[in-house]
Amino acid sequence: MPNRPPNSYLILIIVDDESMRDSTSTALSNLGYQVMEATNGSDGFTHFIENRPNLVLIDSQLPVMNGLMATKVIRNFEIERAVPILMLTPTEDLAAIDQAFEAGATGFITKPINWALLTQRVKYALRLADDQELLRINQSQLIFAQKIAKLGYWEWDATRNEFSGSQSAFSQFGIPKQGGISLEQFFSNVLPKDKPIILQAISEAHQGQSHIALSVRVLKPDGNLNHIEFLGEVIYQDNGQIDKIIGSAQDISRLHKAELLVHYQAQHDGLTDLPNRNTFSKTLKAMVAQQKPNALSAVLIFDIDRFKKVNATLGQEQGDLLLLSLAQRLNRITRENDFVARLGSDEFAILIRQLKDLNELKLLVNRISRDLNAPFMLNNGEQFISYSGGVSVFPEDANTIEALLMHANMARATAKSLGGSQFVFYHENMNAQAQDLLSLENDLRRAVQRKQIEVYYQPQVDAKTLQPIGAEALVRWRHPKLGIISPEVFIPMAESTGLIIDIGRHVLQVAVRQAEIWHQMGFTKMRIGINLSGRQFTQSNLIEDVQAVISQSTLPARFIDLEITESLAMSDAETNINILNGLKTLGTSLSIDDFGTGYSSLAYLHKFPIDTIKIDRSFVLNLDNQEGQAIARTILAMAKSLNLEVVAEGIELDDQVDFFKNKHCDIFQGFKFGKPMPASGFIDWLNQQ
């Protein structure tokens, strides 16, 4: 890190004044630095996220996004390192200097620029950043060493049988520090079972073994049991007899406890304290090996239906409490000989051992089902759950662990397809159904490359003029043999496998390209709404993906409307606000979809940098009653108070149009104005309007 050559640094200059920018760039380039330029805060942020410079030189007064805002955005985006930011401020403007530091700048340079001072400031800012990073590394290493080192030093004079040493060494063995203490006295608190280890080491030292390394347990007078690591080097007299042994003693109790804890945690779930998937597999293996002839056992696997939605609605803390309550209930309702485990998120398994017959199994499953249907008491009241479970019997359904688990999972999938809230026993016909699903998943993995993923467009019209104003991009899968496959079938499959990230990126690219075509045709007010999935939003380089699409298109970013559901927005509000701020900085519009279904908090909602809320179609369908109308009016009033644009989804009837007319509703979307249609059909629709 020290003595880095200038050409190893990249400096980003964000200055709108051409003369000043050119002069600054020339001055720094002449010193050997790599230089990159931007003319406004927005472009500067784009260059920053794409190129990750070592230093930013930014003018406080910039168009589009001023230097203070751009600095804040960079600080919010940059987490791993603190890049030096030097801000150009007006001469003697103390308020501007204070604002620069509050925004996150590490230094300032007044205008007009003193070029000699500028180059020195840049040089030392880079050097300081390197030194701080090196210091951070050294400090973390020192802190770690101090944390783990509990060392004491000792010496045993073998000729006089006297022990001496540091206070720490005596303390570790529970002996008051004193002179003239013998070996036997020093080790008097060592557990009787461990004393032979010490005697054996000394015996080996007499036989020429010059290195001692052992671990003993010490029961201290206060009742604490400590584990002590004992290291020593033997010094011999000329006649080969031991003169002395010197060494160290280290309290490794925490390490020993940590090893026990790691071993326990490797076998148990951290939230519920139930055995985990690995332990369940080992227990199942042992059961199969030890099963008595003519005895039956069974594996029951289940999960909570729509748990992600339940978790998003209740919140993470209440969701965890629900899982913990469920685990405790399972332990109460199962037999002592049965084995309960948590396999993953909301997935649980029960190994039911040593059954008399199938009737006993059915009675047990019915009892478990009945108890799961009872409410769970959480902090916010009663909570009911729905579940889907599968049962596989050993050895009737399978005689191997793999087949037993596979059959239980097949039965669970069948229970879920039947609507959930039930346990289903495995039968042979399920194999064919599972093969069909597996085949469909394999086809989906190749669908994007084979251009089978299509984007359909549902019209959006201005609520006042009823003229086209945009469209929502909706994904469809045109399977070569099965035809159009419903998103309800393949989207959950794409979410669970991670394919949704590639599909989402594909939809983003295609939809923006199509909106660009509409603008080229003269429909210059058309915008495109694009849904972001939960996995795409939280587990991909979303900001970089959106920036790449924008940079490759002539479509202004404000016509790209990125939509996330209300439940997704609230799942981790603080983190999601930062992601949304990054997207907003790129110039895109942001919408909350399915609004009204996720119980969002107003305390958070006003913090989200959103432009639009989309009223969920379920509220539109309920406009035929007073309660539905009251809810819709409440949402409209809230949107108006927050100065948010409103889209009403699911409009099918004139009465629904009449209700939203002349209220704070800006855009209509629904079958009344057009069903989702392919790109060519949508262009025909546009030309007819």
PDB file of N, CA and C in Angstrom, residues 59-111:
ATOM      1  N   ASP A  59     -17.093  19.644  -7.384  1.00  0.00           N
ATOM      2  CA  ASP A  59     -17.522  21.024  -7.159  1.00  0.00           C
ATOM      3  C   ASP A  59     -18.811  21.000  -6.347  1.00  0.00           C
ATOM      4  N   SER A  60     -18.939  21.891  -5.382  1.00  0.00           N
ATOM      5  CA  SER A  60     -20.166  21.925  -4.578  1.00  0.00           C
ATOM      6  C   SER A  60     -21.350  22.433  -5.393  1.00  0.00           C
ATOM      7  N   GLN A  61     -21.074  23.223  -6.447  1.00  0.00           N
ATOM      8  CA  GLN A  61     -22.145  23.814  -7.249  1.00  0.00           C
ATOM      9  C   GLN A  61     -22.178  23.121  -8.613  1.00  0.00           C
ATOM     10  N   LEU A  62     -23.145  22.188  -8.767  1.00  0.00           N
ATOM     11  CA  LEU A  62     -23.261  21.399  -9.988  1.00  0.00           C
ATOM     12  C   LEU A  62     -24.707  21.376 -10.461  1.00  0.00           C
ATOM     13  N   PRO A  63     -24.927  21.200 -11.771  1.00  0.00           N
ATOM     14  CA  PRO A  63     -26.294  21.023 -12.276  1.00  0.00           C
ATOM     15  C   PRO A  63     -26.779  19.582 -12.053  1.00  0.00           C
ATOM     16  N   VAL A  64     -28.084  19.352 -12.261  1.00  0.00           N
ATOM     17  CA  VAL A  64     -28.755  18.055 -12.161  1.00  0.00           C
ATOM     18  C   VAL A  64     -28.760  17.546 -10.713  1.00  0.00           C
ATOM     19  N   MET A  65     -27.575  17.349 -10.157  1.00  0.00           N
ATOM     20  CA  MET A  65     -27.449  16.964  -8.748  1.00  0.00           C
ATOM     21  C   MET A  65     -26.239  17.694  -8.199  1.00  0.00           C
ATOM     22  N   ASN A  66     -26.441  18.552  -7.163  1.00  0.00           N
ATOM     23  CA  ASN A  66     -25.311  19.343  -6.689  1.00  0.00           C
ATOM     24  C   ASN A  66     -24.276  18.479  -5.978  1.00  0.00           C
ATOM     25  N   GLY A  67     -23.141  19.085  -5.687  1.00  0.00           N
ATOM     26  CA  GLY A  67     -22.035  18.327  -5.130  1.00  0.00           C
ATOM     27  C   GLY A  67     -22.322  17.760  -3.757  1.00  0.00           C
ATOM     28  N   LEU A  68     -23.096  18.479  -2.949  1.00  0.00           N
ATOM     29  CA  LEU A  68     -23.429  17.981  -1.611  1.00  0.00           C
ATOM     30  C   LEU A  68     -24.277  16.719  -1.700  1.00  0.00           C
ATOM     31  N   MET A  69     -25.307  16.743  -2.559  1.00  0.00           N
ATOM     32  CA  MET A  69     -26.173  15.571  -2.711  1.00  0.00           C
ATOM     33  C   MET A  69     -25.391  14.410  -3.305  1.00  0.00           C
ATOM     34  N   ALA A  70     -24.558  14.682  -4.313  1.00  0.00           N
ATOM     35  CA  ALA A  70     -23.771  13.615  -4.929  1.00  0.00           C
ATOM     36  C   ALA A  70     -22.831  12.977  -3.900  1.00  0.00           C
ATOM     37  N   THR A  71     -22.248  13.792  -3.024  1.00  0.00           N
ATOM     38  CA  THR A  71     -21.373  13.262  -1.977  1.00  0.00           C
ATOM     39  C   THR A  71     -22.139  12.350  -1.029  1.00  0.00           C
ATOM     40  N   LYS A  72     -23.351  12.764  -0.635  1.00  0.00           N
ATOM     41  CA  LYS A  72     -24.176  11.922   0.244  1.00  0.00           C
ATOM     42  C   LYS A  72     -24.509  10.598  -0.424  1.00  0.00           C
ATOM     43  N   VAL A  73     -24.859  10.650  -1.713  1.00  0.00           N
ATOM     44  CA  VAL A  73     -25.227   9.440  -2.446  1.00  0.00           C
ATOM     45  C   VAL A  73     -24.033   8.487  -2.529  1.00  0.00           C
ATOM     46  N   ILE A  74     -22.849   9.041  -2.787  1.00  0.00           N
ATOM     47  CA  ILE A  74     -21.636   8.212  -2.860  1.00  0.00           C
ATOM     48  C   ILE A  74     -21.369   7.556  -1.509  1.00  0.00           C
ATOM     49  N   ARG A  75     -21.505   8.312  -0.427  1.00  0.00           N
ATOM     50  CA  ARG A  75     -21.260   7.758   0.911  1.00  0.00           C
ATOM     51  C   ARG A  75     -22.264   6.647   1.246  1.00  0.00           C
ATOM     52  N   ASN A  76     -23.519   6.837   0.815  1.00  0.00           N
ATOM     53  CA  ASN A  76     -24.530   5.799   1.063  1.00  0.00           C
ATOM     54  C   ASN A  76     -24.227   4.537   0.268  1.00  0.00           C
ATOM     55  N   PHE A  77     -23.714   4.716  -0.953  1.00  0.00           N
ATOM     56  CA  PHE A  77     -23.442   3.568  -1.822  1.00  0.00           C
ATOM     57  C   PHE A  77     -22.160   2.861  -1.429  1.00  0.00           C
ATOM     58  N   GLU A  78     -21.141   3.633  -1.057  1.00  0.00           N
ATOM     59  CA  GLU A  78     -19.824   3.060  -0.791  1.00  0.00           C
ATOM     60  C   GLU A  78     -19.773   2.594   0.651  1.00  0.00           C
ATOM     61  N   ILE A  79     -19.718   1.281   0.859  1.00  0.00           N
ATOM     62  CA  ILE A  79     -19.756   0.718   2.210  1.00  0.00           C
ATOM     63  C   ILE A  79     -18.392   0.166   2.623  1.00  0.00           C
ATOM     64  N   GLU A  80     -17.709  -0.484   1.685  1.00  0.00           N
ATOM     65  CA  GLU A  80     -16.503  -1.229   2.034  1.00  0.00           C
ATOM     66  C   GLU A  80     -15.305  -0.325   2.315  1.00  0.00           C
ATOM     67  N   ARG A  81     -15.261   0.856   1.738  1.00  0.00           N
ATOM     68  CA  ARG A  81     -14.080   1.715   1.919  1.00  0.00           C
ATOM     69  C   ARG A  81     -14.514   3.174   1.975  1.00  0.00           C
ATOM     70  N   ALA A  82     -13.719   4.000   2.643  1.00  0.00           N
ATOM     71  CA  ALA A  82     -14.008   5.425   2.749  1.00  0.00           C
ATOM     72  C   ALA A  82     -13.144   6.167   1.738  1.00  0.00           C
ATOM     73  N   VAL A  83     -13.646   6.370   0.540  1.00  0.00           N
ATOM     74  CA  VAL A  83     -12.895   7.041  -0.517  1.00  0.00           C
ATOM     75  C   VAL A  83     -12.764   8.527  -0.192  1.00  0.00           C
ATOM     76  N   PRO A  84     -11.567   9.118  -0.294  1.00  0.00           N
ATOM     77  CA  PRO A  84     -11.417  10.554  -0.043  1.00  0.00           C
ATOM     78  C   PRO A  84     -12.247  11.365  -1.040  1.00  0.00           C
ATOM     79  N   ILE A  85     -12.980  12.351  -0.540  1.00  0.00           N
ATOM     80  CA  ILE A  85     -13.754  13.262  -1.385  1.00  0.00           C
ATOM     81  C   ILE A  85     -13.328  14.681  -1.033  1.00  0.00           C
ATOM     82  N   LEU A  86     -12.701  15.374  -1.990  1.00  0.00           N
ATOM     83  CA  LEU A  86     -12.301  16.768  -1.815  1.00  0.00           C
ATOM     84  C   LEU A  86     -13.310  17.646  -2.540  1.00  0.00           C
ATOM     85  N   MET A  87     -13.886  18.619  -1.840  1.00  0.00           N
ATOM     86  CA  MET A  87     -14.932  19.446  -2.436  1.00  0.00           C
ATOM     87  C   MET A  87     -14.410  20.856  -2.698  1.00  0.00           C
ATOM     88  N   LEU A  88     -14.713  21.345  -3.899  1.00  0.00           N
ATOM     89  CA  LEU A  88     -14.377  22.710  -4.280  1.00  0.00           C
ATOM     90  C   LEU A  88     -15.469  23.638  -3.776  1.00  0.00           C
ATOM     91  N   THR A  89     -15.096  24.609  -2.920  1.00  0.00           N
ATOM     92  CA  THR A  89     -16.087  25.510  -2.328  1.00  0.00           C
ATOM     93  C   THR A  89     -15.711  26.959  -2.632  1.00  0.00           C
ATOM     94  N   PRO A  90     -16.699  27.862  -2.579  1.00  0.00           N
ATOM     95  CA  PRO A  90     -16.388  29.285  -2.783  1.00  0.00           C
ATOM     96  C   PRO A  90     -15.441  29.799  -1.708  1.00  0.00           C
ATOM     97  N   THR A  91     -14.638  30.746  -2.042  1.00  0.00           N
ATOM     98  CA  THR A  91     -13.648  31.306  -1.120  1.00  0.00           C
ATOM     99  C   THR A  91     -14.321  31.899   0.112  1.00  0.00           C
ATOM    100  N   GLU A  92     -13.772  31.549   1.272  1.00  0.00           N
ATOM    101  CA  GLU A  92     -14.200  32.086   2.562  1.00  0.00           C
ATOM    102  C   GLU A  92     -15.679  31.833   2.854  1.00  0.00           C
ATOM    103  N   ASP A  93     -16.276  30.852   2.191  1.00  0.00           N
ATOM    104  CA  ASP A  93     -17.678  30.496   2.477  1.00  0.00           C
ATOM    105  C   ASP A  93     -17.666  29.392   3.534  1.00  0.00           C
ATOM    106  N   LEU A  94     -17.654  29.812   4.826  1.00  0.00           N
ATOM    107  CA  LEU A  94     -17.544  28.844   5.911  1.00  0.00           C
ATOM    108  C   LEU A  94     -18.751  27.917   5.967  1.00  0.00           C
ATOM    109  N   ALA A  95     -19.926  28.447   5.629  1.00  0.00           N
ATOM    110  CA  ALA A  95     -21.131  27.604   5.638  1.00  0.00           C
ATOM    111  C   ALA A  95     -21.015  26.483   4.613  1.00  0.00           C
ATOM    112  N   ALA A  96     -20.482  26.806   3.424  1.00  0.00           N
ATOM    113  CA  ALA A  96     -20.314  25.791   2.380  1.00  0.00           C
ATOM    114  C   ALA A  96     -19.316  24.726   2.818  1.00  0.00           C
ATOM    115  N   ILE A  97     -18.273  25.156   3.546  1.00  0.00           N
ATOM    116  CA  ILE A  97     -17.273  24.200   4.023  1.00  0.00           C
ATOM    117  C   ILE A  97     -17.894  23.257   5.057  1.00  0.00           C
ATOM    118  N   ASP A  98     -18.689  23.822   5.984  1.00  0.00           N
ATOM    119  CA  ASP A  98     -19.371  22.980   6.973  1.00  0.00           C
ATOM    120  C   ASP A  98     -20.308  21.988   6.305  1.00  0.00           C
ATOM    121  N   GLN A  99     -21.059  22.450   5.298  1.00  0.00           N
ATOM    122  CA  GLN A  99     -21.989  21.574   4.585  1.00  0.00           C
ATOM    123  C   GLN A  99     -21.242  20.448   3.870  1.00  0.00           C
ATOM    124  N   ALA A 100     -20.058  20.775   3.352  1.00  0.00           N
ATOM    125  CA  ALA A 100     -19.263  19.761   2.656  1.00  0.00           C
ATOM    126  C   ALA A 100     -18.873  18.635   3.611  1.00  0.00           C
ATOM    127  N   PHE A 101     -18.415  19.007   4.814  1.00  0.00           N
ATOM    128  CA  PHE A 101     -18.035  17.977   5.778  1.00  0.00           C
ATOM    129  C   PHE A 101     -19.251  17.186   6.262  1.00  0.00           C
ATOM    130  N   GLU A 102     -20.378  17.863   6.459  1.00  0.00           N
ATOM    131  CA  GLU A 102     -21.588  17.163   6.896  1.00  0.00           C
ATOM    132  C   GLU A 102     -22.061  16.169   5.843  1.00  0.00           C
ATOM    133  N   ALA A 103     -21.861  16.501   4.568  1.00  0.00           N
ATOM    134  CA  ALA A 103     -22.284  15.604   3.485  1.00  0.00           C
ATOM    135  C   ALA A 103     -21.389  14.374   3.372  1.00  0.00           C
ATOM    136  N   GLY A 104     -20.167  14.462   3.936  1.00  0.00           N
ATOM    137  CA  GLY A 104     -19.276  13.306   3.869  1.00  0.00           C
ATOM    138  C   GLY A 104     -17.941  13.588   3.215  1.00  0.00           C
ATOM    139  N   ALA A 105     -17.664  14.864   2.878  1.00  0.00           N
ATOM    140  CA  ALA A 105     -16.376  15.201   2.273  1.00  0.00           C
ATOM    141  C   ALA A 105     -15.262  15.042   3.310  1.00  0.00           C
ATOM    142  N   THR A 106     -14.065  14.676   2.838  1.00  0.00           N
ATOM    143  CA  THR A 106     -12.926  14.518   3.750  1.00  0.00           C
ATOM    144  C   THR A 106     -12.014  15.747   3.740  1.00  0.00           C
ATOM    145  N   GLY A 107     -12.259  16.672   2.812  1.00  0.00           N
ATOM    146  CA  GLY A 107     -11.463  17.880   2.721  1.00  0.00           C
ATOM    147  C   GLY A 107     -12.089  18.863   1.757  1.00  0.00           C
ATOM    148  N   PHE A 108     -11.534  20.060   1.694  1.00  0.00           N
ATOM    149  CA  PHE A 108     -12.079  21.071   0.789  1.00  0.00           C
ATOM    150  C   PHE A 108     -10.944  21.869   0.172  1.00  0.00           C
ATOM    151  N   ILE A 109     -11.241  22.462  -0.964  1.00  0.00           N
ATOM    152  CA  ILE A 109     -10.310  23.364  -1.643  1.00  0.00           C
ATOM    153  C   ILE A 109     -11.129  24.563  -2.118  1.00  0.00           C
ATOM    154  N   THR A 110     -10.694  25.763  -1.770  1.00  0.00           N
ATOM    155  CA  THR A 110     -11.464  26.951  -2.139  1.00  0.00           C
ATOM    156  C   THR A 110     -11.147  27.371  -3.571  1.00  0.00           C
ATOM    157  N   LYS A 111     -12.132  28.023  -4.168  1.00  0.00           N
ATOM    158  CA  LYS A 111     -11.967  28.574  -5.518  1.00  0.00           C
ATOM    159  C   LYS A 111     -11.722  30.085  -5.408  1.00  0.00           C
TER     160      LYS A 111
END
